[in-house]
C-alpha cells in the first residue's frame, strides 16, 4: 500500500474535501441515529464509500481501511481488555464497593464527583487517557450505584475529563512533549504552565460540566464491568489493597514517561539496559498486564478462588467490551481514511497563510484538522509543524513559547466526534448512544479546548505586556 499511496496525489481542493468529510459524518449520524444501523457496520461502510469518493486508488482502499483499523486496535484493544479484567476482579471481590463506601463516608455524597475527579487528575499525571479511564471506571460505577438516583455522567464526565486534561496539557504525555520538540520549548516551563491551568480548566470543563449534563441527561450505570452483586463477599479486600492496586500501573507507567523525559533532556542515557527495561515495564499495556496478574493473585488465589473460577471470571470480562473495542477500531478506520484523503494537509495549507497571530493560528489549525480527521495527535503534529518556523524565527521568550505549545495542544482536542476513536471509547464504556455522546462528551471536549486556550492566552498576554 505504501508504494501506491506514495505515488498517489490528491487532486481535489480543500472545498471538495471538506464537503466529502462533512457528507461522510452526516451519513454516519443518519444511519446510526435515524435508521439504527449498528455503529460497527456503519463505520466500515462509510469509511469505504469515503475513500472511493475522495479518489483513493481502488487497489489501496482495502489497505487504508485495515491500517486505520489495526493501528487503532493496537493502542486500544490491549488496554480495554486488560482494564476490563482488572475492573471485573475489583468488582467481584467487593473491592469497588468497599472503596466507594469509603469515599462517600469521607467526602460525602455531594463531594464524591469532586473526589473522583481529583483522584483521576493525580492518576492521570503519568497515565495515558484510555488506560486511566478503563482503570477508574469500575470505581466510578461503584460510587454511582451507591448513589442510585443520579446519572452516571455526574461521576463519569469529571473522571474522563480529568484524564483528558492531563493527557492533553501535561508533560510527560506525548502531545505536549511532541509540540515542545517542534517549537524548541522548555519542557519544564510547559509543565509549569500546564500545572497552573490544569485544575481550573478541569473544574470548569469537567466537574461543572459534568454536574450540568447530569441534571439534564439520565444515563443509568452500565453493567460492562459486571452488574451489582447483592451477595458481596463477607470479607472484601481492604481499601488500602484496592488503592495500592490502582497505584500500581500509575507507578509503573511513571517509570516509562519519567525516564523518557529524562532521556530526552540528557539526564539519563536512554541506551542503558536498565533504562530500557524500566521503560518497557512502564508501557501502558505491560503495566496493566502486571497489575492484572497481581490483582489475580491478591484478589483471587489468596482469597480462596480456584483457577477455573478465576478463568471464567476473567473471561466474563471480555464479552461486554468486545463491542467497545471493535467500534473504537472502526472509528479509527474512518479517521484513517480521512487522513489518507489529504484533508488535513489541505486545511493546514489554507490556514497557514492567513497572517493571524502565531498562537491563534496554531490553535485554529489544530482545531480544523482535529474536526476534519479526528486524530488529536495528527492535528497537534501538523499544526506544530506549520507554526514552528514562525515561532523559532520570532521574538518570543521561553514562557511565550510554552504558551504556544499548550495553545496548539488545546486546539488538538476540540470537539472529538464520530471520526475520533476516543469518542467511541468514552461513549460505549459509559453506555451512551451516539446522540447522547455528542451532547455530552463532544461538547465537553470543545469546552475543554476553548477554556484551555483562553487560560493559556491570558498567561501569554500577561507575559507579553511585561
PDB file of C-alpha atoms in Angstrom, residues 64-350:
ATOM      1  CA  UNK A  64      -6.120   2.032   4.039  1.00  0.00           C
ATOM      2  CA  UNK A  65      -9.161   0.619   5.857  1.00  0.00           C
ATOM      3  CA  UNK A  66      -7.302  -2.178   7.615  1.00  0.00           C
ATOM      4  CA  UNK A  67      -4.347   0.044   8.509  1.00  0.00           C
ATOM      5  CA  UNK A  68      -6.615   2.562  10.222  1.00  0.00           C
ATOM      6  CA  UNK A  69      -8.499  -0.222  11.998  1.00  0.00           C
ATOM      7  CA  UNK A  70      -5.388  -2.126  13.042  1.00  0.00           C
ATOM      8  CA  UNK A  71      -3.378   0.849  14.245  1.00  0.00           C
ATOM      9  CA  UNK A  72      -6.270   1.917  16.480  1.00  0.00           C
ATOM     10  CA  UNK A  73      -6.774  -1.578  17.887  1.00  0.00           C
ATOM     11  CA  UNK A  74      -3.056  -1.832  18.602  1.00  0.00           C
ATOM     12  CA  UNK A  75      -3.391   1.002  21.081  1.00  0.00           C
ATOM     13  CA  UNK A  76      -6.895   0.312  22.401  1.00  0.00           C
ATOM     14  CA  UNK A  77      -7.674  -3.421  22.433  1.00  0.00           C
ATOM     15  CA  UNK A  78      -4.961  -4.422  24.892  1.00  0.00           C
ATOM     16  CA  UNK A  79      -5.739  -1.605  27.302  1.00  0.00           C
ATOM     17  CA  UNK A  80      -9.511  -2.062  27.250  1.00  0.00           C
ATOM     18  CA  UNK A  81      -9.318  -5.860  27.599  1.00  0.00           C
ATOM     19  CA  UNK A  82      -6.829  -5.758  30.493  1.00  0.00           C
ATOM     20  CA  UNK A  83      -8.673  -2.833  32.096  1.00  0.00           C
ATOM     21  CA  UNK A  84     -11.934  -4.788  31.911  1.00  0.00           C
ATOM     22  CA  UNK A  85     -10.270  -7.798  33.569  1.00  0.00           C
ATOM     23  CA  UNK A  86      -8.894  -5.607  36.342  1.00  0.00           C
ATOM     24  CA  UNK A  87     -12.276  -3.961  36.780  1.00  0.00           C
ATOM     25  CA  UNK A  88     -14.050  -7.317  36.959  1.00  0.00           C
ATOM     26  CA  UNK A  89     -11.640  -8.588  39.620  1.00  0.00           C
ATOM     27  CA  UNK A  90     -12.080  -5.459  41.731  1.00  0.00           C
ATOM     28  CA  UNK A  91     -15.863  -5.512  41.309  1.00  0.00           C
ATOM     29  CA  UNK A  92     -16.277  -9.251  42.008  1.00  0.00           C
ATOM     30  CA  UNK A  93     -14.083  -9.188  45.113  1.00  0.00           C
ATOM     31  CA  UNK A  94     -16.150  -6.433  46.685  1.00  0.00           C
ATOM     32  CA  UNK A  95     -13.232  -4.031  46.460  1.00  0.00           C
ATOM     33  CA  UNK A  96     -15.041  -1.499  44.278  1.00  0.00           C
ATOM     34  CA  UNK A  97     -17.951  -1.292  46.710  1.00  0.00           C
ATOM     35  CA  UNK A  98     -15.577  -1.057  49.682  1.00  0.00           C
ATOM     36  CA  UNK A  99     -13.668   1.832  48.094  1.00  0.00           C
ATOM     37  CA  UNK A 100     -16.908   3.528  47.024  1.00  0.00           C
ATOM     38  CA  UNK A 101     -18.308   3.269  50.561  1.00  0.00           C
ATOM     39  CA  UNK A 102     -15.078   4.694  51.996  1.00  0.00           C
ATOM     40  CA  UNK A 103     -15.024   7.611  49.555  1.00  0.00           C
ATOM     41  CA  UNK A 104     -18.645   8.507  50.304  1.00  0.00           C
ATOM     42  CA  UNK A 105     -18.106   8.238  54.077  1.00  0.00           C
ATOM     43  CA  UNK A 106     -15.056  10.521  53.880  1.00  0.00           C
ATOM     44  CA  UNK A 107     -16.182  13.056  51.276  1.00  0.00           C
ATOM     45  CA  UNK A 108     -19.968  12.707  51.406  1.00  0.00           C
ATOM     46  CA  UNK A 109     -22.335  12.065  48.518  1.00  0.00           C
ATOM     47  CA  UNK A 110     -22.261  15.648  47.253  1.00  0.00           C
ATOM     48  CA  UNK A 111     -18.468  15.787  47.030  1.00  0.00           C
ATOM     49  CA  UNK A 112     -18.000  12.293  45.554  1.00  0.00           C
ATOM     50  CA  UNK A 113     -17.735  13.531  41.908  1.00  0.00           C
ATOM     51  CA  UNK A 114     -15.149  16.121  43.001  1.00  0.00           C
ATOM     52  CA  UNK A 115     -13.133  13.477  44.865  1.00  0.00           C
ATOM     53  CA  UNK A 116     -13.204  11.083  41.902  1.00  0.00           C
ATOM     54  CA  UNK A 117     -12.094  13.847  39.553  1.00  0.00           C
ATOM     55  CA  UNK A 118      -9.203  14.979  41.747  1.00  0.00           C
ATOM     56  CA  UNK A 119      -8.064  11.370  42.167  1.00  0.00           C
ATOM     57  CA  UNK A 120      -8.170  10.995  38.373  1.00  0.00           C
ATOM     58  CA  UNK A 121      -6.138  14.181  37.912  1.00  0.00           C
ATOM     59  CA  UNK A 122      -3.423  12.718  40.125  1.00  0.00           C
ATOM     60  CA  UNK A 123      -3.556   9.295  38.459  1.00  0.00           C
ATOM     61  CA  UNK A 124      -3.600  10.974  35.048  1.00  0.00           C
ATOM     62  CA  UNK A 125      -0.237  12.659  35.531  1.00  0.00           C
ATOM     63  CA  UNK A 126       1.690   9.637  34.200  1.00  0.00           C
ATOM     64  CA  UNK A 127      -1.181   7.548  32.785  1.00  0.00           C
ATOM     65  CA  UNK A 128      -2.484   7.840  29.237  1.00  0.00           C
ATOM     66  CA  UNK A 129      -6.138   8.767  28.798  1.00  0.00           C
ATOM     67  CA  UNK A 130      -7.527   5.387  27.729  1.00  0.00           C
ATOM     68  CA  UNK A 131      -5.508   3.367  30.264  1.00  0.00           C
ATOM     69  CA  UNK A 132      -6.535   5.606  33.153  1.00  0.00           C
ATOM     70  CA  UNK A 133     -10.168   5.674  32.100  1.00  0.00           C
ATOM     71  CA  UNK A 134     -10.676   1.906  31.906  1.00  0.00           C
ATOM     72  CA  UNK A 135      -8.911   1.512  35.239  1.00  0.00           C
ATOM     73  CA  UNK A 136     -11.004   4.081  37.113  1.00  0.00           C
ATOM     74  CA  UNK A 137     -14.443   3.363  35.662  1.00  0.00           C
ATOM     75  CA  UNK A 138     -15.183   0.343  37.913  1.00  0.00           C
ATOM     76  CA  UNK A 139     -14.715   2.624  40.923  1.00  0.00           C
ATOM     77  CA  UNK A 140     -16.784   5.348  39.256  1.00  0.00           C
ATOM     78  CA  UNK A 141     -19.625   2.908  38.574  1.00  0.00           C
ATOM     79  CA  UNK A 142     -19.483   1.549  42.126  1.00  0.00           C
ATOM     80  CA  UNK A 143     -19.828   5.072  43.549  1.00  0.00           C
ATOM     81  CA  UNK A 144     -22.662   5.814  41.110  1.00  0.00           C
ATOM     82  CA  UNK A 145     -24.515   2.660  42.184  1.00  0.00           C
ATOM     83  CA  UNK A 146     -24.139   3.703  45.817  1.00  0.00           C
ATOM     84  CA  UNK A 147     -25.975   6.963  44.966  1.00  0.00           C
ATOM     85  CA  UNK A 148     -28.612   5.245  42.879  1.00  0.00           C
ATOM     86  CA  UNK A 149     -30.820   8.162  41.838  1.00  0.00           C
ATOM     87  CA  UNK A 150     -28.094  10.045  39.920  1.00  0.00           C
ATOM     88  CA  UNK A 151     -26.967   9.853  36.298  1.00  0.00           C
ATOM     89  CA  UNK A 152     -23.625   8.107  35.877  1.00  0.00           C
ATOM     90  CA  UNK A 153     -22.482  11.210  33.968  1.00  0.00           C
ATOM     91  CA  UNK A 154     -22.258  13.085  37.287  1.00  0.00           C
ATOM     92  CA  UNK A 155     -19.295  10.859  38.136  1.00  0.00           C
ATOM     93  CA  UNK A 156     -18.095   9.681  34.716  1.00  0.00           C
ATOM     94  CA  UNK A 157     -17.670  13.043  32.943  1.00  0.00           C
ATOM     95  CA  UNK A 158     -15.452  14.628  35.643  1.00  0.00           C
ATOM     96  CA  UNK A 159     -13.330  11.469  35.744  1.00  0.00           C
ATOM     97  CA  UNK A 160     -12.900  11.166  31.975  1.00  0.00           C
ATOM     98  CA  UNK A 161     -12.291  14.916  31.673  1.00  0.00           C
ATOM     99  CA  UNK A 162      -9.561  14.749  34.313  1.00  0.00           C
ATOM    100  CA  UNK A 163      -7.629  12.125  32.370  1.00  0.00           C
ATOM    101  CA  UNK A 164      -8.179  14.091  29.154  1.00  0.00           C
ATOM    102  CA  UNK A 165      -6.884  17.366  30.651  1.00  0.00           C
ATOM    103  CA  UNK A 166      -3.739  15.712  31.968  1.00  0.00           C
ATOM    104  CA  UNK A 167      -3.164  13.811  28.714  1.00  0.00           C
ATOM    105  CA  UNK A 168      -3.532  16.914  26.536  1.00  0.00           C
ATOM    106  CA  UNK A 169      -1.730  19.583  28.563  1.00  0.00           C
ATOM    107  CA  UNK A 170       0.830  17.980  30.861  1.00  0.00           C
ATOM    108  CA  UNK A 171       4.251  16.560  30.009  1.00  0.00           C
ATOM    109  CA  UNK A 172       5.377  13.785  30.044  1.00  0.00           C
ATOM    110  CA  UNK A 173       2.351  12.932  27.879  1.00  0.00           C
ATOM    111  CA  UNK A 174       3.297  12.664  24.200  1.00  0.00           C
ATOM    112  CA  UNK A 175       1.195  15.591  22.880  1.00  0.00           C
ATOM    113  CA  UNK A 176       2.808  18.477  24.749  1.00  0.00           C
ATOM    114  CA  UNK A 177       6.217  16.770  24.569  1.00  0.00           C
ATOM    115  CA  UNK A 178       5.990  16.458  20.758  1.00  0.00           C
ATOM    116  CA  UNK A 179       4.831  20.060  20.360  1.00  0.00           C
ATOM    117  CA  UNK A 180       7.651  21.197  22.665  1.00  0.00           C
ATOM    118  CA  UNK A 181      10.176  19.495  20.404  1.00  0.00           C
ATOM    119  CA  UNK A 182       8.733  21.200  17.304  1.00  0.00           C
ATOM    120  CA  UNK A 183       8.802  24.631  18.929  1.00  0.00           C
ATOM    121  CA  UNK A 184      12.118  24.038  20.756  1.00  0.00           C
ATOM    122  CA  UNK A 185      10.336  24.874  24.007  1.00  0.00           C
ATOM    123  CA  UNK A 186      11.430  24.199  27.574  1.00  0.00           C
ATOM    124  CA  UNK A 187       9.644  21.065  28.858  1.00  0.00           C
ATOM    125  CA  UNK A 188       9.954  22.437  32.387  1.00  0.00           C
ATOM    126  CA  UNK A 189       8.112  25.660  31.519  1.00  0.00           C
ATOM    127  CA  UNK A 190       5.460  23.761  29.550  1.00  0.00           C
ATOM    128  CA  UNK A 191       4.933  21.576  32.629  1.00  0.00           C
ATOM    129  CA  UNK A 192       4.758  24.642  34.887  1.00  0.00           C
ATOM    130  CA  UNK A 193       2.138  26.430  32.754  1.00  0.00           C
ATOM    131  CA  UNK A 194       0.243  23.155  32.351  1.00  0.00           C
ATOM    132  CA  UNK A 195       0.112  22.689  36.124  1.00  0.00           C
ATOM    133  CA  UNK A 196      -1.146  26.257  36.584  1.00  0.00           C
ATOM    134  CA  UNK A 197      -4.097  25.784  34.209  1.00  0.00           C
ATOM    135  CA  UNK A 198      -4.900  22.093  34.841  1.00  0.00           C
ATOM    136  CA  UNK A 199      -7.158  22.396  37.892  1.00  0.00           C
ATOM    137  CA  UNK A 200      -9.217  25.470  36.895  1.00  0.00           C
ATOM    138  CA  UNK A 201      -9.598  24.023  33.402  1.00  0.00           C
ATOM    139  CA  UNK A 202     -10.813  20.672  34.758  1.00  0.00           C
ATOM    140  CA  UNK A 203     -13.098  22.352  37.308  1.00  0.00           C
ATOM    141  CA  UNK A 204     -14.895  24.311  34.570  1.00  0.00           C
ATOM    142  CA  UNK A 205     -14.843  21.854  31.648  1.00  0.00           C
ATOM    143  CA  UNK A 206     -15.010  18.644  33.671  1.00  0.00           C
ATOM    144  CA  UNK A 207     -16.560  18.999  37.103  1.00  0.00           C
ATOM    145  CA  UNK A 208     -19.051  21.827  36.464  1.00  0.00           C
ATOM    146  CA  UNK A 209     -19.946  20.491  33.014  1.00  0.00           C
ATOM    147  CA  UNK A 210     -20.477  17.017  34.489  1.00  0.00           C
ATOM    148  CA  UNK A 211     -22.889  18.410  37.066  1.00  0.00           C
ATOM    149  CA  UNK A 212     -24.693  20.403  34.369  1.00  0.00           C
ATOM    150  CA  UNK A 213     -25.272  17.482  31.980  1.00  0.00           C
ATOM    151  CA  UNK A 214     -26.084  15.004  34.756  1.00  0.00           C
ATOM    152  CA  UNK A 215     -29.070  17.160  35.742  1.00  0.00           C
ATOM    153  CA  UNK A 216     -30.357  17.036  32.162  1.00  0.00           C
ATOM    154  CA  UNK A 217     -29.313  13.623  30.785  1.00  0.00           C
ATOM    155  CA  UNK A 218     -30.091  10.478  32.763  1.00  0.00           C
ATOM    156  CA  UNK A 219     -27.723   7.625  31.909  1.00  0.00           C
ATOM    157  CA  UNK A 220     -28.011   4.518  34.118  1.00  0.00           C
ATOM    158  CA  UNK A 221     -24.891   2.859  35.474  1.00  0.00           C
ATOM    159  CA  UNK A 222     -23.557   0.444  32.809  1.00  0.00           C
ATOM    160  CA  UNK A 223     -23.011  -3.225  33.592  1.00  0.00           C
ATOM    161  CA  UNK A 224     -19.941  -3.530  31.371  1.00  0.00           C
ATOM    162  CA  UNK A 225     -17.702  -4.454  34.320  1.00  0.00           C
ATOM    163  CA  UNK A 226     -20.359  -6.631  35.958  1.00  0.00           C
ATOM    164  CA  UNK A 227     -23.748  -5.999  37.486  1.00  0.00           C
ATOM    165  CA  UNK A 228     -24.435  -5.031  41.065  1.00  0.00           C
ATOM    166  CA  UNK A 229     -23.553  -8.056  43.162  1.00  0.00           C
ATOM    167  CA  UNK A 230     -26.048  -8.180  46.018  1.00  0.00           C
ATOM    168  CA  UNK A 231     -24.226 -11.055  47.721  1.00  0.00           C
ATOM    169  CA  UNK A 232     -20.946  -9.218  48.109  1.00  0.00           C
ATOM    170  CA  UNK A 233     -18.162 -11.223  49.789  1.00  0.00           C
ATOM    171  CA  UNK A 234     -18.288 -11.170  53.568  1.00  0.00           C
ATOM    172  CA  UNK A 235     -14.587 -10.290  53.684  1.00  0.00           C
ATOM    173  CA  UNK A 236     -13.941  -7.771  50.912  1.00  0.00           C
ATOM    174  CA  UNK A 237     -10.356  -6.595  50.409  1.00  0.00           C
ATOM    175  CA  UNK A 238      -9.255  -3.574  52.377  1.00  0.00           C
ATOM    176  CA  UNK A 239      -9.486  -0.126  50.841  1.00  0.00           C
ATOM    177  CA  UNK A 240      -5.702   0.090  51.126  1.00  0.00           C
ATOM    178  CA  UNK A 241      -5.328  -3.021  48.966  1.00  0.00           C
ATOM    179  CA  UNK A 242      -7.542  -1.569  46.225  1.00  0.00           C
ATOM    180  CA  UNK A 243      -5.775   1.800  46.326  1.00  0.00           C
ATOM    181  CA  UNK A 244      -2.419   0.017  46.076  1.00  0.00           C
ATOM    182  CA  UNK A 245      -3.658  -1.898  43.023  1.00  0.00           C
ATOM    183  CA  UNK A 246      -4.825   1.324  41.375  1.00  0.00           C
ATOM    184  CA  UNK A 247      -1.477   2.963  42.088  1.00  0.00           C
ATOM    185  CA  UNK A 248       0.497   0.022  40.671  1.00  0.00           C
ATOM    186  CA  UNK A 249       0.026   0.843  36.963  1.00  0.00           C
ATOM    187  CA  UNK A 250       0.465   4.550  37.673  1.00  0.00           C
ATOM    188  CA  UNK A 251       3.823   3.884  39.333  1.00  0.00           C
ATOM    189  CA  UNK A 252       4.985   1.562  36.552  1.00  0.00           C
ATOM    190  CA  UNK A 253       3.901   3.976  33.803  1.00  0.00           C
ATOM    191  CA  UNK A 254       5.751   6.766  35.620  1.00  0.00           C
ATOM    192  CA  UNK A 255       8.934   4.762  35.001  1.00  0.00           C
ATOM    193  CA  UNK A 256       8.278   4.966  31.279  1.00  0.00           C
ATOM    194  CA  UNK A 257       7.134   8.568  30.966  1.00  0.00           C
ATOM    195  CA  UNK A 258       9.577   9.898  33.531  1.00  0.00           C
ATOM    196  CA  UNK A 259      12.626   8.130  32.118  1.00  0.00           C
ATOM    197  CA  UNK A 260      11.601   9.069  28.569  1.00  0.00           C
ATOM    198  CA  UNK A 261      11.527  12.730  29.583  1.00  0.00           C
ATOM    199  CA  UNK A 262      14.842  12.453  31.441  1.00  0.00           C
ATOM    200  CA  UNK A 263      16.389  10.691  28.446  1.00  0.00           C
ATOM    201  CA  UNK A 264      15.207  13.429  26.075  1.00  0.00           C
ATOM    202  CA  UNK A 265      16.712  16.021  28.420  1.00  0.00           C
ATOM    203  CA  UNK A 266      20.030  14.147  28.515  1.00  0.00           C
ATOM    204  CA  UNK A 267      19.812  13.433  32.250  1.00  0.00           C
ATOM    205  CA  UNK A 268      19.957   9.653  31.747  1.00  0.00           C
ATOM    206  CA  UNK A 269      21.301   7.538  28.900  1.00  0.00           C
ATOM    207  CA  UNK A 270      18.337   6.064  27.057  1.00  0.00           C
ATOM    208  CA  UNK A 271      20.525   3.292  25.603  1.00  0.00           C
ATOM    209  CA  UNK A 272      21.276   1.793  29.028  1.00  0.00           C
ATOM    210  CA  UNK A 273      19.672  -1.625  29.610  1.00  0.00           C
ATOM    211  CA  UNK A 274      18.215  -0.675  32.999  1.00  0.00           C
ATOM    212  CA  UNK A 275      16.559   2.412  31.486  1.00  0.00           C
ATOM    213  CA  UNK A 276      15.093   0.450  28.587  1.00  0.00           C
ATOM    214  CA  UNK A 277      13.907  -2.316  30.952  1.00  0.00           C
ATOM    215  CA  UNK A 278      12.073   0.095  33.252  1.00  0.00           C
ATOM    216  CA  UNK A 279      10.595   1.903  30.260  1.00  0.00           C
ATOM    217  CA  UNK A 280       9.371  -1.447  28.903  1.00  0.00           C
ATOM    218  CA  UNK A 281       7.543  -2.469  32.078  1.00  0.00           C
ATOM    219  CA  UNK A 282       6.151   1.072  32.175  1.00  0.00           C
ATOM    220  CA  UNK A 283       4.430   0.902  28.794  1.00  0.00           C
ATOM    221  CA  UNK A 284       0.671   1.073  29.342  1.00  0.00           C
ATOM    222  CA  UNK A 285      -0.105  -2.455  28.159  1.00  0.00           C
ATOM    223  CA  UNK A 286       2.648  -4.152  30.173  1.00  0.00           C
ATOM    224  CA  UNK A 287       1.874  -2.068  33.282  1.00  0.00           C
ATOM    225  CA  UNK A 288      -1.786  -3.105  33.138  1.00  0.00           C
ATOM    226  CA  UNK A 289      -0.826  -6.734  32.480  1.00  0.00           C
ATOM    227  CA  UNK A 290       1.385  -6.767  35.583  1.00  0.00           C
ATOM    228  CA  UNK A 291      -1.436  -5.168  37.594  1.00  0.00           C
ATOM    229  CA  UNK A 292      -3.960  -7.780  36.396  1.00  0.00           C
ATOM    230  CA  UNK A 293      -1.559 -10.596  37.385  1.00  0.00           C
ATOM    231  CA  UNK A 294      -1.047  -9.034  40.826  1.00  0.00           C
ATOM    232  CA  UNK A 295      -4.803  -8.485  41.239  1.00  0.00           C
ATOM    233  CA  UNK A 296      -5.472 -12.114  40.253  1.00  0.00           C
ATOM    234  CA  UNK A 297      -3.101 -13.276  42.988  1.00  0.00           C
ATOM    235  CA  UNK A 298      -4.250 -10.812  45.664  1.00  0.00           C
ATOM    236  CA  UNK A 299      -7.996 -10.749  44.953  1.00  0.00           C
ATOM    237  CA  UNK A 300      -8.289 -14.280  43.607  1.00  0.00           C
ATOM    238  CA  UNK A 301      -5.956 -17.029  44.745  1.00  0.00           C
ATOM    239  CA  UNK A 302      -5.181 -15.547  48.174  1.00  0.00           C
ATOM    240  CA  UNK A 303      -8.894 -15.205  48.847  1.00  0.00           C
ATOM    241  CA  UNK A 304      -9.585 -18.857  48.070  1.00  0.00           C
ATOM    242  CA  UNK A 305     -10.765 -18.642  44.434  1.00  0.00           C
ATOM    243  CA  UNK A 306      -9.688 -21.643  42.375  1.00  0.00           C
ATOM    244  CA  UNK A 307      -8.108 -21.455  38.936  1.00  0.00           C
ATOM    245  CA  UNK A 308     -11.209 -22.482  36.977  1.00  0.00           C
ATOM    246  CA  UNK A 309     -13.410 -19.912  38.709  1.00  0.00           C
ATOM    247  CA  UNK A 310     -10.865 -17.175  38.082  1.00  0.00           C
ATOM    248  CA  UNK A 311     -10.515 -18.167  34.445  1.00  0.00           C
ATOM    249  CA  UNK A 312     -14.293 -17.915  33.974  1.00  0.00           C
ATOM    250  CA  UNK A 313     -14.386 -14.619  35.856  1.00  0.00           C
ATOM    251  CA  UNK A 314     -11.694 -13.048  33.658  1.00  0.00           C
ATOM    252  CA  UNK A 315     -13.289 -14.477  30.534  1.00  0.00           C
ATOM    253  CA  UNK A 316     -16.630 -12.926  31.506  1.00  0.00           C
ATOM    254  CA  UNK A 317     -14.945  -9.513  31.456  1.00  0.00           C
ATOM    255  CA  UNK A 318     -14.096  -9.734  27.750  1.00  0.00           C
ATOM    256  CA  UNK A 319     -17.539 -10.289  26.231  1.00  0.00           C
ATOM    257  CA  UNK A 320     -19.064  -6.920  27.192  1.00  0.00           C
ATOM    258  CA  UNK A 321     -16.032  -4.933  25.941  1.00  0.00           C
ATOM    259  CA  UNK A 322     -15.721  -6.722  22.576  1.00  0.00           C
ATOM    260  CA  UNK A 323     -18.225  -4.302  21.027  1.00  0.00           C
ATOM    261  CA  UNK A 324     -16.385  -1.313  22.535  1.00  0.00           C
ATOM    262  CA  UNK A 325     -13.078  -2.482  21.072  1.00  0.00           C
ATOM    263  CA  UNK A 326     -14.433  -3.195  17.588  1.00  0.00           C
ATOM    264  CA  UNK A 327     -16.436   0.033  17.308  1.00  0.00           C
ATOM    265  CA  UNK A 328     -13.464   2.053  18.534  1.00  0.00           C
ATOM    266  CA  UNK A 329     -11.300   0.344  15.911  1.00  0.00           C
ATOM    267  CA  UNK A 330     -13.860   1.165  13.227  1.00  0.00           C
ATOM    268  CA  UNK A 331     -13.827   4.798  14.356  1.00  0.00           C
ATOM    269  CA  UNK A 332     -10.066   4.724  13.875  1.00  0.00           C
ATOM    270  CA  UNK A 333     -10.636   3.269  10.407  1.00  0.00           C
ATOM    271  CA  UNK A 334     -12.841   6.219   9.439  1.00  0.00           C
ATOM    272  CA  UNK A 335     -10.299   8.699  10.772  1.00  0.00           C
ATOM    273  CA  UNK A 336      -7.552   6.872   8.859  1.00  0.00           C
ATOM    274  CA  UNK A 337      -9.467   7.215   5.589  1.00  0.00           C
ATOM    275  CA  UNK A 338      -9.888  10.954   6.140  1.00  0.00           C
ATOM    276  CA  UNK A 339      -6.167  11.296   6.849  1.00  0.00           C
ATOM    277  CA  UNK A 340      -5.251   9.294   3.743  1.00  0.00           C
ATOM    278  CA  UNK A 341      -7.511  11.532   1.628  1.00  0.00           C
ATOM    279  CA  UNK A 342      -5.271  14.512   2.417  1.00  0.00           C
ATOM    280  CA  UNK A 343      -7.933  16.691   4.022  1.00  0.00           C
ATOM    281  CA  UNK A 344      -5.724  17.637   6.971  1.00  0.00           C
ATOM    282  CA  UNK A 345      -2.905  18.913   4.779  1.00  0.00           C
ATOM    283  CA  UNK A 346      -5.337  20.869   2.600  1.00  0.00           C
ATOM    284  CA  UNK A 347      -6.873  22.651   5.584  1.00  0.00           C
ATOM    285  CA  UNK A 348      -3.491  23.354   7.157  1.00  0.00           C
ATOM    286  CA  UNK A 349      -2.150  24.873   3.933  1.00  0.00           C
ATOM    287  CA  UNK A 350      -5.211  27.118   3.654  1.00  0.00           C
TER     288      UNK A 350
END
